[in-house]
Short mmCIF file of C-alpha atoms in Angstrom, two decimals:
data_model
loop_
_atom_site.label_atom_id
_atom_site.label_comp_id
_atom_site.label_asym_id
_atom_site.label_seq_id
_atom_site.Cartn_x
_atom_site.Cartn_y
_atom_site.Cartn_z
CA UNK A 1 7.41 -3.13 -21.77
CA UNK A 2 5.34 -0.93 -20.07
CA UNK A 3 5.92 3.18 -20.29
CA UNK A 4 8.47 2.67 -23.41
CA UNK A 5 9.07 4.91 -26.44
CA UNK A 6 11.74 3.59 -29.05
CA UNK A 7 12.87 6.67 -31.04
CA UNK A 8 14.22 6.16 -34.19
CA UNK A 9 15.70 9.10 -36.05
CA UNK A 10 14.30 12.73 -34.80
CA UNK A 11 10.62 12.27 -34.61
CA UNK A 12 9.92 16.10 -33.61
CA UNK A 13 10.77 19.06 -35.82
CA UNK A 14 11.12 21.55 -33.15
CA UNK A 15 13.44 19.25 -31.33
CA UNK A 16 15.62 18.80 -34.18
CA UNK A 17 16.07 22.16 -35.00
CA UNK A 18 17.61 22.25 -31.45
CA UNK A 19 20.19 19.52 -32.63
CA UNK A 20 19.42 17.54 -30.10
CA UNK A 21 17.87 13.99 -30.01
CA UNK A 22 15.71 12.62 -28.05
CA UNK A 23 16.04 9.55 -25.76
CA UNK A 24 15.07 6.46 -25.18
CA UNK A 25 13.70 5.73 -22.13
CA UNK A 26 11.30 2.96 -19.82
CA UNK A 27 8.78 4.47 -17.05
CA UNK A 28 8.70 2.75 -14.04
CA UNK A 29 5.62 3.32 -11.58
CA UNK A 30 6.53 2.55 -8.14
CA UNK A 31 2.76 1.81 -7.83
CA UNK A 32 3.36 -1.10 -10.25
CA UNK A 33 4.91 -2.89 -7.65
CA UNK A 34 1.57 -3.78 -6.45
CA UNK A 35 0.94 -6.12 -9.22
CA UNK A 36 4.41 -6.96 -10.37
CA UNK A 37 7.19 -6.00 -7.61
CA UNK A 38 10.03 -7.38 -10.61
CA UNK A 39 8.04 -6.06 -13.82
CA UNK A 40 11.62 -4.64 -15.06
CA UNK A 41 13.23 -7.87 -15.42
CA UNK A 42 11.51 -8.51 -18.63
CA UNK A 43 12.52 -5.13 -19.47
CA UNK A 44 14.49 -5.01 -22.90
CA UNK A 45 17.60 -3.20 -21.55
CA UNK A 46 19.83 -2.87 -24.63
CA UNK A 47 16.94 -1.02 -25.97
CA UNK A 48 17.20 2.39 -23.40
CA UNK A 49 19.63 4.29 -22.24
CA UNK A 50 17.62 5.05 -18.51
CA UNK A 51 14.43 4.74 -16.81
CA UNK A 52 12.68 6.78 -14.96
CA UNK A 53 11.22 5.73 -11.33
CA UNK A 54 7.80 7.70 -11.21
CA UNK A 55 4.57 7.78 -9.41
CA UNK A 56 6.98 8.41 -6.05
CA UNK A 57 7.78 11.94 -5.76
CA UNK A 58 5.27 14.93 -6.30
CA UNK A 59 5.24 18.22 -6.18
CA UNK A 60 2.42 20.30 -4.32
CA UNK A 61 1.31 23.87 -5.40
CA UNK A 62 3.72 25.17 -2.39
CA UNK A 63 6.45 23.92 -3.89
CA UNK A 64 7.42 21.38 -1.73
CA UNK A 65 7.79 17.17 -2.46
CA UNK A 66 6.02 14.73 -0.80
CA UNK A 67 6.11 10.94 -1.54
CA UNK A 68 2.84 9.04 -2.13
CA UNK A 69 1.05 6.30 -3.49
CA UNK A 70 2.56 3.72 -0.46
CA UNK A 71 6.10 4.19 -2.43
CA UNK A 72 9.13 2.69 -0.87
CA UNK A 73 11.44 5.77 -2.50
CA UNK A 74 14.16 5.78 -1.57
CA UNK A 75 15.44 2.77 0.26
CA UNK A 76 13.13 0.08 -0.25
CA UNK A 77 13.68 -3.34 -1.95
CA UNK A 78 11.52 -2.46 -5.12
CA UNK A 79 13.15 0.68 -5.58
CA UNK A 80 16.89 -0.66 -5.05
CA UNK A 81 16.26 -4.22 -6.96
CA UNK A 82 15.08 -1.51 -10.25
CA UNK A 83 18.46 0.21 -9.21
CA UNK A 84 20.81 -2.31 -9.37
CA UNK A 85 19.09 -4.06 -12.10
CA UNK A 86 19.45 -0.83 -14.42
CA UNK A 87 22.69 -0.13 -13.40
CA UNK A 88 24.27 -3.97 -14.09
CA UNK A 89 22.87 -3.19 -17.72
CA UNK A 90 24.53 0.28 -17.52
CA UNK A 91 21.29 2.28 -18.12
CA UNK A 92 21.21 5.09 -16.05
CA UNK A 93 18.03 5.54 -13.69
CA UNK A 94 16.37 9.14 -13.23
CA UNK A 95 13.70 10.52 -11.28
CA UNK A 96 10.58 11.72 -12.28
CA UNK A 97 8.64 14.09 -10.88
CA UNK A 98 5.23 15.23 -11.47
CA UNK A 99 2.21 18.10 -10.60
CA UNK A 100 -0.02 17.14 -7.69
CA UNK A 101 -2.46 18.32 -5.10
CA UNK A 102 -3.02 21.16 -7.78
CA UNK A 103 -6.46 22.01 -7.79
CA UNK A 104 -7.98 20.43 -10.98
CA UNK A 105 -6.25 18.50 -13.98
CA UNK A 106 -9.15 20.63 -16.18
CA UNK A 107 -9.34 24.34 -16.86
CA UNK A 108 -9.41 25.26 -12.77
CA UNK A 109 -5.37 23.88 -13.06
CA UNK A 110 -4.49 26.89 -14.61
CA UNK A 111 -4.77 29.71 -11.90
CA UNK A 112 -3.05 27.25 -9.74
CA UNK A 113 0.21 26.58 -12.10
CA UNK A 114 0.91 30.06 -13.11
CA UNK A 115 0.72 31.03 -9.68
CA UNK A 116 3.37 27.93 -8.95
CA UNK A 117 5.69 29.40 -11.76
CA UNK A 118 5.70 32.45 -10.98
CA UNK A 119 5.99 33.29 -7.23
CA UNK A 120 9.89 33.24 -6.62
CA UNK A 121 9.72 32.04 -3.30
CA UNK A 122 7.69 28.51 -4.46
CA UNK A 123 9.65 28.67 -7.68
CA UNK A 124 12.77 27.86 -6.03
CA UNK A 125 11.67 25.95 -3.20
CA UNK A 126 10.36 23.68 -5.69
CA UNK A 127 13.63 23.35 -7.82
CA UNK A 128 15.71 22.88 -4.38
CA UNK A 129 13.09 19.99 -2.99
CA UNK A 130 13.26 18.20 -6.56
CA UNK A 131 17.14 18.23 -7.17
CA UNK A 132 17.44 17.32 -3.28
CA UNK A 133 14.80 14.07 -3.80
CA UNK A 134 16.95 13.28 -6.68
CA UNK A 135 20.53 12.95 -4.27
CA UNK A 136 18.32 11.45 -1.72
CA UNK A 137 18.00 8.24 -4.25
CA UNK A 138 21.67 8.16 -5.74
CA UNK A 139 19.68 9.11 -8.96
CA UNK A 140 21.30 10.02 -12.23
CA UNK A 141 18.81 12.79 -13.13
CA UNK A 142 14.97 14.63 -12.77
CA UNK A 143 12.65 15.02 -15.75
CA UNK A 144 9.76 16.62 -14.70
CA UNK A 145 6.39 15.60 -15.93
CA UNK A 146 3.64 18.88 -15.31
CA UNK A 147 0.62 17.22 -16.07
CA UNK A 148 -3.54 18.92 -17.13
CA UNK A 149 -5.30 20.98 -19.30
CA UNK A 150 -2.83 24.28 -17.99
CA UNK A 151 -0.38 22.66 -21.20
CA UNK A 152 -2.98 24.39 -23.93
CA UNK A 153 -3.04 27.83 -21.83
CA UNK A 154 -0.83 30.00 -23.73
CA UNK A 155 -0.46 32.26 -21.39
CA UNK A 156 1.88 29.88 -18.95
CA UNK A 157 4.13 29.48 -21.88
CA UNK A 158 7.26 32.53 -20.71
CA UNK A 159 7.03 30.92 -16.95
CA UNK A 160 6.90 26.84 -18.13
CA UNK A 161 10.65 27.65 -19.98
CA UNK A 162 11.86 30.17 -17.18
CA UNK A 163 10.82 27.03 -14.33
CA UNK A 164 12.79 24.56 -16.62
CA UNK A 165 15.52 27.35 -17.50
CA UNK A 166 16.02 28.30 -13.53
CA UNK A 167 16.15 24.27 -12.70
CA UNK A 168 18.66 23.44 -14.99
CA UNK A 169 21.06 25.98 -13.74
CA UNK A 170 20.22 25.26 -10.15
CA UNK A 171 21.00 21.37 -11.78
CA UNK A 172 24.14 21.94 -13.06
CA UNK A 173 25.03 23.61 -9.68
CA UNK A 174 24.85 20.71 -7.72
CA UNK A 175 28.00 17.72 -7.07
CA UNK A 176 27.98 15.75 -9.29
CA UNK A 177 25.60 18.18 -11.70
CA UNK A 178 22.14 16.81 -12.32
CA UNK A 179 21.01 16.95 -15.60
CA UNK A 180 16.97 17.71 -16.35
CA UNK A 181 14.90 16.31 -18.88
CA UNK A 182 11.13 17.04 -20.04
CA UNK A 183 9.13 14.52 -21.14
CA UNK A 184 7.71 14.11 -24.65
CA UNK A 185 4.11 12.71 -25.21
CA UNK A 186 2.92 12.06 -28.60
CA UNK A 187 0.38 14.94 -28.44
CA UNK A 188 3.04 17.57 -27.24
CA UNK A 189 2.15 19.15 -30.56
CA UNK A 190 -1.07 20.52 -28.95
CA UNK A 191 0.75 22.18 -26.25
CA UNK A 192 0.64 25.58 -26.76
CA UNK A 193 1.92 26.21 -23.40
CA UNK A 194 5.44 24.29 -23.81
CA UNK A 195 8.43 25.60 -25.50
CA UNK A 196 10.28 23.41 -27.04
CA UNK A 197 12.87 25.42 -28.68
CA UNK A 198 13.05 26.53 -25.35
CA UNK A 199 13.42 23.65 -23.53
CA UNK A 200 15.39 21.84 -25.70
CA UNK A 201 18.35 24.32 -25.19
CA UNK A 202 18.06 24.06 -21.51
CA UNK A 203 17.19 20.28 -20.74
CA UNK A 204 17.45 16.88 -23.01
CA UNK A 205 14.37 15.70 -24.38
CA UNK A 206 12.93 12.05 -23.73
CA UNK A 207 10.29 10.27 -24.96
CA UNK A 208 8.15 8.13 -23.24
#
């Protein structure tokens, strides 16, 4: 299964001393379809409890969303077969979300994502145009997946939890709430511009 983490127990520290657990979730790349439109039906389903439909929805340094890689988000067949599949299993299917059109994924990132979290004005446009691609899909959720070499620049750390703080209240504001979970990567530990404490208190943590 492609895009899978299988948590068993509480594999972080800092998460765990949020008392919360993480999940168990499958990645699904919209761009996959182009080798394997029905990948997920080999999925093993009583393994997760979601997966998360990526590689569909960005977010540009404005803060607005924009679909890419050919996707068929939100009402094509690829996207609506992984729908219904997941849902006949009962595993809930969220949307994922991720950095692009930022500059560089190396050092040169930087400049560009604390500028992102902290103008106001982007800021919010940014959580509005995420929650709203998430209701545009019938989804059950966002995790947001910031991705380059900004995650070891201290300095980001304060405006990475107050982004993640400010979307999960915007989240919960919404009918029916959406819920918001960050991504965990087996290297998180070198992040020294994520939170976790932080963002464990504010969002549910899932590994992928």
């Amino acid at each position: 299964m492609r895009g899978v983490g299988v948590v068993a127990g509480c594999l972080f520290a800092q998460v765990c001393a949020a008392s919360k657990r993480p999940h168990v979730a499958a990645g699904y790349g919209c761009k996959m379809g182009q080798e394997n439109v029905t990948e997920y039906l080999d999925y093993r389903w009583e393994l997760l409890d979601s997966v998360h439909y990526h590689d569909a929805v960005g977010l540009y340094a404005n803060g607005t969303t924009g679909f890419f890689h050919g996707c068929d988000y939100h009402g094509g067949s690829q996207f609506q077969g992984l729908k219904a599949v997941a849902r006949a299993h009962g595993v809930k299917v969220w949307l994922s979300t991720a950095n692009v059109d930022f500059g560089s994924f190396g050092p040169g990132s930087s400049p560009e994502i604390i500028r992102f979290f902290s103008d106001e004005t982007v800021r919010w446009r940014a959580i509005h145009s995420s929650l709203d691609a998430v209701e545009m899909g019938g989804l059950d959720g966002l995790s947001v997946d910031f991705e380059g070499d900004w995650r070891f620049n201290s300095s980001v750390r304060e405006q990475h939890s107050m982004f993640f703080r400010d979307l999960a209240q915007a989240g919960q504001k919404r009918s029916p709430p959406i819920p918001i979970r960050y991504p965990i990567f087996w290297d998180i530990y070198k992040d020294s511009a994520v939170d976790m404490v932080a963002l464990t208190n504010v969002t549910e943590a899932t590994v992928l």
